[in-house]
């Protein structure tokens, strides 16, 4: 296993278009998180899955954002009708539930630019 | 709600200098505390962590001690190297529930030879 994988690494889109990002977590990890990071800021939590269940969503996650993890493995984050304010790095992280090591491992992120 | 405040950068040091990056937190209960590092062009990596008061996390010569009385988790290294140049993030998570991370804004460190 090579760690958390995110695709694409970069995405440029026109305002108003829809975009979808994919995250493949470490295979045995049942927890998956999405964060958003803007320039000069730390990552901010967006949403959390435990297996296929989306258990927590931040107020930052507007109605234009939706995330899924249909089989408890990979996850997708879709942004509809993108706005310039959506430009950011979108980070995915995964971790194991329980056990002695619950460290969150991060992917390299998808950088979204809305023009 | 929970929050983390860390020293704003950028910080520029010469090789072998002593490093301190301050971090304080506000939280209900007793969170776990972390330092993450982001090297240029790479993803966030866990540097060290502490899960209870007076615990000291350490890794790669970096140390931080969980101080409940001052709600702090300052990062220190006795002698920095050029390869330590990166952005450092202090973070906390509540135990139980989602254990989502709350991050500070990050401190960019540049070490010159």
XYZ file of C-alpha atoms in Angstrom:
228
model
C 0.000 0.000 0.000
C 1.466 3.313 -1.056
C -0.567 5.536 1.237
C -3.504 7.839 0.625
C -3.957 8.658 -3.038
C -5.852 11.650 -4.400
C -6.814 12.394 -7.973
C -6.473 14.614 -9.807
C -3.561 16.508 -8.286
C -4.577 19.714 -9.997
C -7.869 20.906 -11.447
C -8.630 24.180 -13.187
C -12.276 24.830 -13.879
C -14.490 27.675 -14.962
C -16.861 29.236 -12.497
C -20.200 27.472 -12.511
C -18.839 24.076 -13.555
C -19.060 20.946 -11.428
C -15.934 19.128 -10.288
C -15.352 15.786 -8.596
C -12.288 14.645 -6.675
C -11.390 11.123 -5.662
C -9.604 9.798 -2.593
C -8.306 6.256 -2.167
C -7.450 5.709 1.504
C -5.064 3.184 2.981
C -6.858 -0.105 2.435
C -7.447 -1.209 6.016
C -8.496 2.230 7.247
C -12.175 2.604 8.038
C -12.068 6.324 8.834
C -11.860 8.908 6.075
C -11.749 12.701 6.334
C -11.884 15.598 3.898
C -10.234 18.919 4.707
C -9.835 22.183 2.795
C -6.716 24.321 2.969
C -6.464 27.850 1.628
C -3.253 29.790 1.173
C -1.598 30.693 4.449
C -4.081 28.751 6.543
C -4.150 25.380 8.196
C -6.438 22.645 6.910
C -10.108 22.971 7.925
C -12.327 19.952 8.486
C -15.102 19.364 5.966
C -16.542 15.911 6.576
C -15.925 12.482 8.122
C -16.835 8.930 7.135
C -16.679 5.811 9.211
C -16.836 3.003 6.675
C -19.609 4.062 4.268
C -21.494 6.245 6.766
C -21.011 10.010 6.668
C -21.120 10.798 10.382
C -20.101 14.431 10.574
C -20.225 17.482 8.309
C -18.784 20.915 8.956
C -20.799 24.091 8.536
C -18.195 24.903 5.876
C -19.777 22.225 3.693
C -22.408 24.184 1.806
C -25.255 22.594 -0.152
C -23.074 22.721 -3.260
C -20.697 20.196 -1.717
C -21.439 16.495 -1.477
C -19.239 13.611 -0.450
C -19.752 9.890 -0.748
C -17.993 6.708 0.242
C -20.271 4.132 -1.303
C -18.528 0.896 -0.372
C -16.494 2.107 2.535
C -13.367 2.232 0.413
C -12.677 5.188 -1.917
C -14.470 8.497 -1.493
C -15.522 11.278 -3.839
C -16.046 14.960 -3.118
C -18.185 16.856 -5.617
C -18.566 20.604 -5.830
C -21.457 21.867 -7.915
C -21.630 25.307 -9.525
C -18.094 26.168 -8.465
C -17.295 29.678 -7.241
C -13.954 31.460 -7.091
C -14.026 31.129 -3.315
C -13.852 27.359 -3.732
C -10.259 27.661 -4.946
C -8.198 25.755 -2.396
C -6.274 22.563 -1.730
C -8.611 19.686 -0.870
C -6.996 17.120 1.400
C -8.084 13.615 2.209
C -6.906 11.671 5.239
C -7.564 8.187 6.539
C -7.024 6.392 9.815
C -7.866 3.187 11.598
C -10.603 3.055 14.192
C -9.417 1.658 17.508
C -6.204 -0.198 18.070
C -2.917 1.281 19.185
C -2.222 3.470 16.174
C -4.959 5.830 15.060
C -2.651 8.245 13.243
C -4.258 10.100 10.354
C -2.376 9.760 7.058
C -2.838 12.493 4.499
C -2.828 12.417 0.727
C -0.996 15.036 -1.306
C -4.200 16.869 -2.042
C -6.080 18.148 -5.068
C -5.446 21.800 -5.873
C -8.575 23.404 -7.307
C -8.422 26.687 -9.184
C -11.705 28.272 -10.234
C -11.310 30.892 -12.961
C -15.288 25.436 20.044
C -11.811 23.985 19.888
C -9.044 26.116 18.445
C -5.272 26.229 18.031
C -3.089 29.328 17.947
C 0.475 29.018 16.795
C 3.317 31.424 16.294
C 3.080 33.146 12.967
C 6.012 32.966 10.654
C 7.942 32.956 8.648
C 10.847 31.897 10.805
C 14.358 32.008 9.341
C 17.264 30.395 11.167
C 20.832 29.444 10.470
C 21.836 25.806 10.523
C 22.441 24.457 14.059
C 20.330 27.188 15.675
C 17.753 26.396 18.361
C 14.126 26.299 17.259
C 10.956 27.043 19.202
C 7.529 27.325 17.602
C 4.854 28.259 20.110
C 1.433 26.611 20.119
C -1.469 27.124 22.501
C -4.894 25.589 22.362
C -8.455 25.978 23.582
C -10.476 22.828 24.022
C -13.202 21.233 26.051
C -12.015 18.111 27.781
C -8.576 16.655 27.229
C -7.594 16.598 23.576
C -4.728 14.796 21.915
C -2.090 17.180 20.539
C -0.042 16.886 17.367
C 2.595 18.540 15.258
C 2.356 17.918 11.525
C 5.002 18.917 8.971
C 4.596 19.708 5.295
C 7.800 19.597 3.257
C 7.831 21.436 -0.091
C 5.774 19.549 -2.659
C 4.679 16.864 -0.212
C 1.625 16.025 1.861
C 1.148 16.539 5.582
C 3.072 14.104 7.767
C 2.710 13.470 11.458
C 5.859 14.644 13.240
C 4.961 13.859 16.843
C 2.044 13.609 19.215
C 1.061 13.534 22.879
C -2.172 12.173 24.250
C -2.198 13.285 27.883
C -0.863 15.953 30.204
C 2.915 15.960 30.742
C 3.472 13.517 27.872
C 6.442 14.414 25.684
C 6.289 13.609 22.000
C 9.566 13.334 20.135
C 10.782 12.463 16.658
C 13.742 13.379 14.431
C 15.233 15.556 17.189
C 11.994 17.527 17.639
C 10.190 17.549 20.991
C 6.976 18.957 22.418
C 5.470 18.563 25.891
C 1.724 18.582 26.604
C 1.265 21.308 29.224
C -2.272 21.301 30.553
C -1.711 24.162 32.997
C -0.633 26.532 30.233
C -2.656 24.802 27.454
C 0.486 24.703 25.342
C 2.392 22.301 23.110
C 5.484 24.183 21.959
C 7.734 22.557 19.357
C 11.496 22.606 19.988
C 14.636 21.352 18.326
C 18.113 21.924 19.630
C 19.961 22.151 16.327
C 18.070 22.634 13.064
C 19.260 21.468 9.658
C 18.591 22.783 6.187
C 16.438 19.705 5.605
C 14.060 20.861 8.377
C 12.831 23.696 6.149
C 9.075 23.136 5.916
C 5.722 24.354 7.194
C 4.833 23.133 10.681
C 1.234 22.793 11.887
C 0.067 22.353 15.466
C -3.225 20.471 15.784
C -5.579 18.892 18.302
C -8.273 16.280 18.212
C -10.997 15.379 20.636
C -10.845 11.824 21.834
C -13.909 9.818 20.921
C -16.292 10.749 18.143
C -14.747 11.566 14.782
C -11.374 12.604 16.233
C -11.168 15.200 13.500
C -8.141 17.477 13.586
C -8.278 21.211 14.308
C -5.168 22.929 12.945
C -3.312 26.140 13.584
C -2.408 28.364 10.651
C 1.057 26.919 10.212
C 4.557 28.312 10.635
C 6.958 28.338 7.722
C 10.526 27.554 8.741
C 13.500 28.263 6.509
C 16.922 27.073 7.598
C 19.912 28.596 5.808
C 23.294 26.874 5.562
